Amino acid sequence: MPGLLLKLTHAALQLAASVHSKNIIDLTGDAWTLTNQQGNVSIPGSVPSYSQLDLFAAGVIGDPLAGDNDVFDNWVGTSNWTYTSHPITGLEKNPSTYLVFEGIDTFATILFCNTTIATVNNQFRQWIFDVTPILTSCPTPHPVLSLAFTAAPIEAAYLNNPNVSDISCPACIEAAYYYPGREFIRKQQSDFGWDWSPAFAPTGIWQPAYIVQLPSVGDIHVTNSMVDIYRQGQLNNLPPDQTQPWVVNASIDYIGNLPSSATLNATIVDLFGNPLFTGPLVGVTTANGTITGSLTVKGAPKLWWPVGHGAQTLYNMTLEIVSSHTVLVSVPKRVGFRTIVLNQNPISPAQEALGIAPGANWHFEINGNEIFAKGSNMVPPDPFWPRVTRADFQTLFDTAIAGNQNMLRIWASGAYLPDYAYDLADEMGLLLWTEMQFTDATYPTAAPFVENVLAEVTHHVRRLNHHPSLALWCGSNEIELFLEEIGSALGGTTPPALVEVYEGLFLDVLLHAVWDQSRSISYTPSSSTNGWLSLDHSAAVPMVERYENATSGSIYSDTDYYNYDAAPAFNLSTYPVGRFSVEFGFQSQPSYETYAAVLPVSELSFNSSSILARNHHYPINASTIFSTPGSPPPAQNRTDRSLQGMGEMSLAAETWLPSVTKTDPTANFKAQIYATQIFQSEFYRSQIAFYRRGSGLPQRTLGSLYWMLNDIWAAPTWASVEKGGRWKMLHYGTKDIYQPVIIAPYYDAGTGDVQVWVTSDLWSAVNGTAEMRWYNWDGEALGNGTADFHVPVSVGKVNSTKVFDFNINNITFPLTNAVAILNVSVSGGGKAYTHTHRFHSQSLATPEVISNIPNPNITITPSGTNKFVVESKTLAAFVWLDLPAGVTGYFSDNGFWMLPGKKTVSFTVQSDTTAGKWAKAVTVDSLWTLTSSN
């Protein structure tokens, strides 16, 4: 019953697996009390939870995400809190007894029966403590458990002191946001603030917790397990031989006393119950609380493929520890057979013969096939993980796939995702580039810190490795780029001390944390990198990074690109040329409805006090914002924010779109939002088309991951999906330009040259036709077809082809009243593909262009269930169907251009609190909306 299996959380799996555990006391629930250090707050608490959530539930503070509460109530994150359990019942006195915490955030002293157990210091670790002697001598049969937390900002300030010998790191520096010192803290780094995130710095028992009692030998409890599936002879980071048989290496971590006769069995069946393997594993060893064995699969299991490239075939696997014909524990897993490699090998002579530029590869290969990674970067769905649900990830992943994405990069400074997120990705075929929780800083290499990190990373590598959706382990976000930028600022040389601490952690400790556990997955130390200079699996330091050791004319790297000067936004020569684009973007405002859900009406304007405070585009720190309860940010800070971020959005819209000058304040604000979303969408579309075209150019670009998919709150950010699930125009724009086959123009404003290319990411060739036709803004054909094109087109596997070119200086009609509509229609692999694009050489802010834009008199008419007919009387640009509050979901198309006539769109409902009444409240806008003062 795979459906039932999928409903089990990680903690539940562990409980279900321990079939011989005689007594497990679940500590989750509301049988807790939360108090502050001063003793003037005492309220009901819960597990899993955070202090902010419990204070909100008790009415002590308001909704942390509403209004200016992130500022007014930031005293919560800088206060020390204690969680105390109610007396724990149901415990037996004599068995071996363990406290098991799946996650404690972050600094806490644990007391059990008034006895100190330990002090913990890592949000991401599983903590297990043997409390048998304490329980045995405890004077009460109902002991109390308490965790006294030290606020992370306070602890960070202490650890930031170079005189703290256990973690001293003079070479450690950070890109600082609200609270400094995050590099010394094994906690979600964005909890200290980020340019898209508030700085709540929460504390609490954020994952399940329980007490495990094991009365006798043979009673054991599973704490983790791992399955590694790879081709025989496979080595990390290198493409394997696809003809070799599959090897399955499996192990179980446990607490308790394992009998000496114990061995390991496995059963692998498909989802219909047909067996692939059943029997004992070979080479079984037991050491340090882990039992390990392996098997070789005979036959050819069906492969797992990412979405758009094949079926997501999964198998149910059961691991059993057996002793004297008795099953001690049984651990269910769901696995897939696939190889995935981040190929950073040198470009081969054969590749150069195909026209690929020398240097090194930087792309993913799935089951031996190069894949174009189309996707985005994902940040935490909420500042408080205990209220994130499986349904939240279902919606996010559905949204990504509906947007034609096949890969998400799980950004490096949120948290390691729960198992159910990978279960969903396995089912849906969504590849998850997974990062360890380090970003934009150098981190300590003192022994206690390294030991702490090694335990953290090893646990999660083992926990997640069996998921076929796991695409990569990446050690950090942008740290190699961070080092390069520091070197540039210092005149071109990065201080050796910074390089030394970087390599000590990311090229030694974390690489081995992956490679020592798995042979199936690649590791790269940084998201932005020129890749490795040498790779030797037998060396003490197997990977030597290239850094700036590059040969002129060669291409090595992925790219990380941001430019907030909007003037050259669509100048293709400003975009970076690389093998893979890992980050790029520009911010926009979220919708009026998303703001209205958390802000008072008085604050619903572009540069209102609250919206300015939510603009975190540039780094801020605690010295510029009051931390006293109820104190607002200083006025000067707000003024700075209106120039940075808010001003950039305004300038971008005014540079490329008609200026907004509406008399009604609400209409004006909505139009300003609409304009920022248009620019953002167009900027991303231009870059994605550029990177995709690169698949057929010497750079052989094979990936585009934009920043970013989702929002953590209602604020001006880079996200394509707002907090609450509403799609910005950006998500519709990227959905369109991520279609399997696209046609796109590439314009050189300096020369007037225009090239039109067709690009395909399919694994089969496609053939068909491409055309271009010119129209004026009234929707009338121009030039009697003299400037139109209609040509055959053929595109090979994951490639691009130029279909025609022209120069705008040779166009005989006025370009201020001319738009080219591009179409491609092809077929291949038994399917047909179409795509439409547009080209206009003039900025839409040009007065002559604006004067030619007529009122298209667009109407929208409901037509059946969740369908609408949109009709325009003229050529209409950026036609936007706007949803009322109370419904989330997505249209089949939105933000589109259309010629005079009708277009039918459908809507997929994800949630609806309006009982279907939303359909009558859908409104429509277009570019003409910006030109009108009404």
Tab-separated table of C-alpha atoms in Angstrom, residues 154-310:
chain	number	residue	atom	x	y	z
A	154	ILE	CA	22.713	36.494	22.254
A	155	GLU	CA	24.695	33.292	21.742
A	156	ALA	CA	25.938	34.538	18.365
A	157	ALA	CA	27.257	37.714	19.945
A	158	TYR	CA	29.087	35.615	22.532
A	159	LEU	CA	30.571	33.196	19.996
A	160	ASN	CA	31.604	36.109	17.781
A	161	ASN	CA	34.105	37.049	20.458
A	162	PRO	CA	37.555	35.867	19.269
A	163	ASN	CA	38.431	34.952	22.866
A	164	VAL	CA	35.964	32.049	22.809
A	165	SER	CA	38.583	29.380	22.212
A	166	ASP	CA	36.273	26.505	21.271
A	167	ILE	CA	35.131	28.262	18.133
A	168	SER	CA	37.553	31.141	17.615
A	169	CYS	CA	37.895	32.002	13.938
A	170	PRO	CA	39.674	35.281	13.131
A	171	ALA	CA	39.280	34.485	9.416
A	172	CYS	CA	35.499	34.108	9.668
A	173	ILE	CA	33.511	36.880	8.003
A	174	GLU	CA	29.923	37.109	6.841
A	175	ALA	CA	27.525	39.034	4.661
A	176	ALA	CA	25.596	40.417	7.619
A	177	TYR	CA	21.886	41.113	7.767
A	178	TYR	CA	19.801	41.871	10.866
A	179	TYR	CA	21.749	39.929	13.502
A	180	PRO	CA	25.511	39.350	13.125
A	181	GLY	CA	27.506	36.238	13.970
A	182	ARG	CA	25.421	33.660	12.124
A	183	GLU	CA	28.533	31.828	10.848
A	184	PHE	CA	29.144	30.575	14.402
A	185	ILE	CA	25.596	29.242	14.715
A	186	ARG	CA	24.305	25.950	13.346
A	187	LYS	CA	20.893	27.409	12.810
A	188	GLN	CA	18.830	28.405	9.780
A	189	GLN	CA	20.893	31.335	8.525
A	190	SER	CA	17.933	33.292	7.181
A	191	ASP	CA	16.581	33.405	10.751
A	192	PHE	CA	19.155	36.196	11.192
A	193	GLY	CA	17.462	38.160	8.400
A	194	TRP	CA	17.972	38.152	4.640
A	195	ASP	CA	17.115	40.415	1.745
A	196	TRP	CA	13.806	38.552	1.310
A	197	SER	CA	13.207	37.411	4.888
A	198	PRO	CA	12.312	38.755	8.338
A	199	ALA	CA	14.661	38.029	11.255
A	200	PHE	CA	12.602	36.185	13.843
A	201	ALA	CA	15.464	34.034	15.259
A	202	PRO	CA	12.943	31.584	16.769
A	203	THR	CA	13.669	29.089	19.560
A	204	GLY	CA	11.862	25.900	20.420
A	205	ILE	CA	11.616	22.134	20.031
A	206	TRP	CA	10.822	22.347	16.335
A	207	GLN	CA	10.712	18.610	15.494
A	208	PRO	CA	9.074	15.600	17.192
A	209	ALA	CA	10.492	14.288	20.451
A	210	TYR	CA	9.913	11.098	22.410
A	211	ILE	CA	11.223	8.799	25.105
A	212	VAL	CA	12.236	5.279	24.074
A	213	GLN	CA	12.464	2.439	26.624
A	214	LEU	CA	14.121	-0.855	25.648
A	215	PRO	CA	13.746	-3.555	28.290
A	216	SER	CA	16.064	-6.294	26.990
A	217	VAL	CA	18.726	-7.418	24.508
A	218	GLY	CA	17.211	-7.554	21.044
A	219	ASP	CA	14.920	-4.614	21.703
A	220	ILE	CA	16.291	-1.892	19.473
A	221	HIS	CA	15.027	1.374	18.083
A	222	VAL	CA	15.832	2.703	14.603
A	223	THR	CA	17.191	6.256	14.559
A	224	ASN	CA	18.104	6.519	10.877
A	225	SER	CA	18.637	4.368	7.794
A	226	MET	CA	20.246	4.666	4.407
A	227	VAL	CA	20.001	3.088	0.970
A	228	ASP	CA	22.562	3.850	-1.721
A	229	ILE	CA	21.778	2.646	-5.274
A	230	TYR	CA	24.502	2.947	-7.904
A	231	ARG	CA	26.048	1.252	-10.916
A	232	GLN	CA	28.806	-1.234	-10.153
A	233	GLY	CA	32.136	0.594	-10.267
A	234	GLN	CA	30.528	4.036	-9.962
A	235	LEU	CA	32.469	6.839	-8.259
A	236	ASN	CA	31.045	10.143	-7.044
A	237	ASN	CA	31.035	13.031	-9.527
A	238	LEU	CA	31.957	10.814	-12.486
A	239	PRO	CA	29.574	9.461	-15.147
A	240	PRO	CA	29.146	5.706	-14.566
A	241	ASP	CA	29.027	2.854	-17.048
A	242	GLN	CA	25.301	2.458	-17.755
A	243	THR	CA	25.775	-1.185	-18.784
A	244	GLN	CA	26.914	-2.280	-15.315
A	245	PRO	CA	24.508	-3.954	-12.855
A	246	TRP	CA	22.908	-2.083	-9.992
A	247	VAL	CA	24.394	-2.335	-6.505
A	248	VAL	CA	22.280	-1.580	-3.440
A	249	ASN	CA	24.105	-0.710	-0.242
A	250	ALA	CA	21.864	-0.443	2.822
A	251	SER	CA	22.279	0.215	6.521
A	252	ILE	CA	20.267	0.880	9.659
A	253	ASP	CA	21.278	3.063	12.607
A	254	TYR	CA	19.856	1.978	15.966
A	255	ILE	CA	19.985	2.335	19.711
A	256	GLY	CA	19.793	-0.670	22.014
A	257	ASN	CA	21.685	-3.950	22.202
A	258	LEU	CA	21.879	-5.920	18.966
A	259	PRO	CA	22.392	-9.695	19.318
A	260	SER	CA	25.674	-10.962	17.884
A	261	SER	CA	23.745	-13.223	15.489
A	262	ALA	CA	21.901	-10.339	13.857
A	263	THR	CA	21.945	-10.008	10.075
A	264	LEU	CA	20.245	-7.850	7.442
A	265	ASN	CA	17.580	-8.885	4.917
A	266	ALA	CA	15.912	-6.911	2.135
A	267	THR	CA	12.878	-7.151	-0.098
A	268	ILE	CA	12.402	-4.937	-3.158
A	269	VAL	CA	9.080	-5.042	-5.009
A	270	ASP	CA	7.479	-2.765	-7.563
A	271	LEU	CA	4.324	-0.866	-6.686
A	272	PHE	CA	2.243	-3.798	-7.942
A	273	GLY	CA	3.964	-6.256	-5.605
A	274	ASN	CA	6.184	-7.932	-8.205
A	275	PRO	CA	9.495	-8.888	-6.557
A	276	LEU	CA	12.833	-7.545	-7.799
A	277	PHE	CA	14.900	-8.911	-4.906
A	278	THR	CA	14.288	-10.794	-1.698
A	279	GLY	CA	16.798	-12.350	0.648
A	280	PRO	CA	19.807	-11.677	2.881
A	281	LEU	CA	22.367	-8.955	2.172
A	282	VAL	CA	26.008	-9.911	1.826
A	283	GLY	CA	29.068	-8.503	3.573
A	284	VAL	CA	27.038	-7.581	6.647
A	285	THR	CA	28.983	-5.655	9.291
A	286	THR	CA	27.964	-4.095	12.587
A	287	ALA	CA	29.807	-1.215	14.219
A	288	ASN	CA	29.016	1.903	16.268
A	289	GLY	CA	25.274	1.386	16.265
A	290	THR	CA	24.976	0.708	12.520
A	291	ILE	CA	24.418	-2.547	10.620
A	292	THR	CA	25.320	-2.521	6.923
A	293	GLY	CA	25.126	-4.886	3.955
A	294	SER	CA	24.774	-4.885	0.182
A	295	LEU	CA	23.204	-6.716	-2.732
A	296	THR	CA	23.559	-6.817	-6.500
A	297	VAL	CA	20.375	-6.665	-8.528
A	298	LYS	CA	19.983	-9.305	-11.196
A	299	GLY	CA	17.972	-8.145	-14.153
A	300	ALA	CA	17.056	-4.659	-15.296
A	301	PRO	CA	14.746	-2.679	-13.029
A	302	LYS	CA	12.719	0.062	-14.662
A	303	LEU	CA	14.451	3.415	-14.433
A	304	TRP	CA	13.271	6.563	-12.679
A	305	TRP	CA	13.208	9.693	-14.847
A	306	PRO	CA	12.576	13.372	-14.120
A	307	VAL	CA	9.314	14.940	-15.227
A	308	GLY	CA	9.075	15.397	-18.985
A	309	HIS	CA	11.628	12.699	-19.770
A	310	GLY	CA	9.992	9.450	-18.716
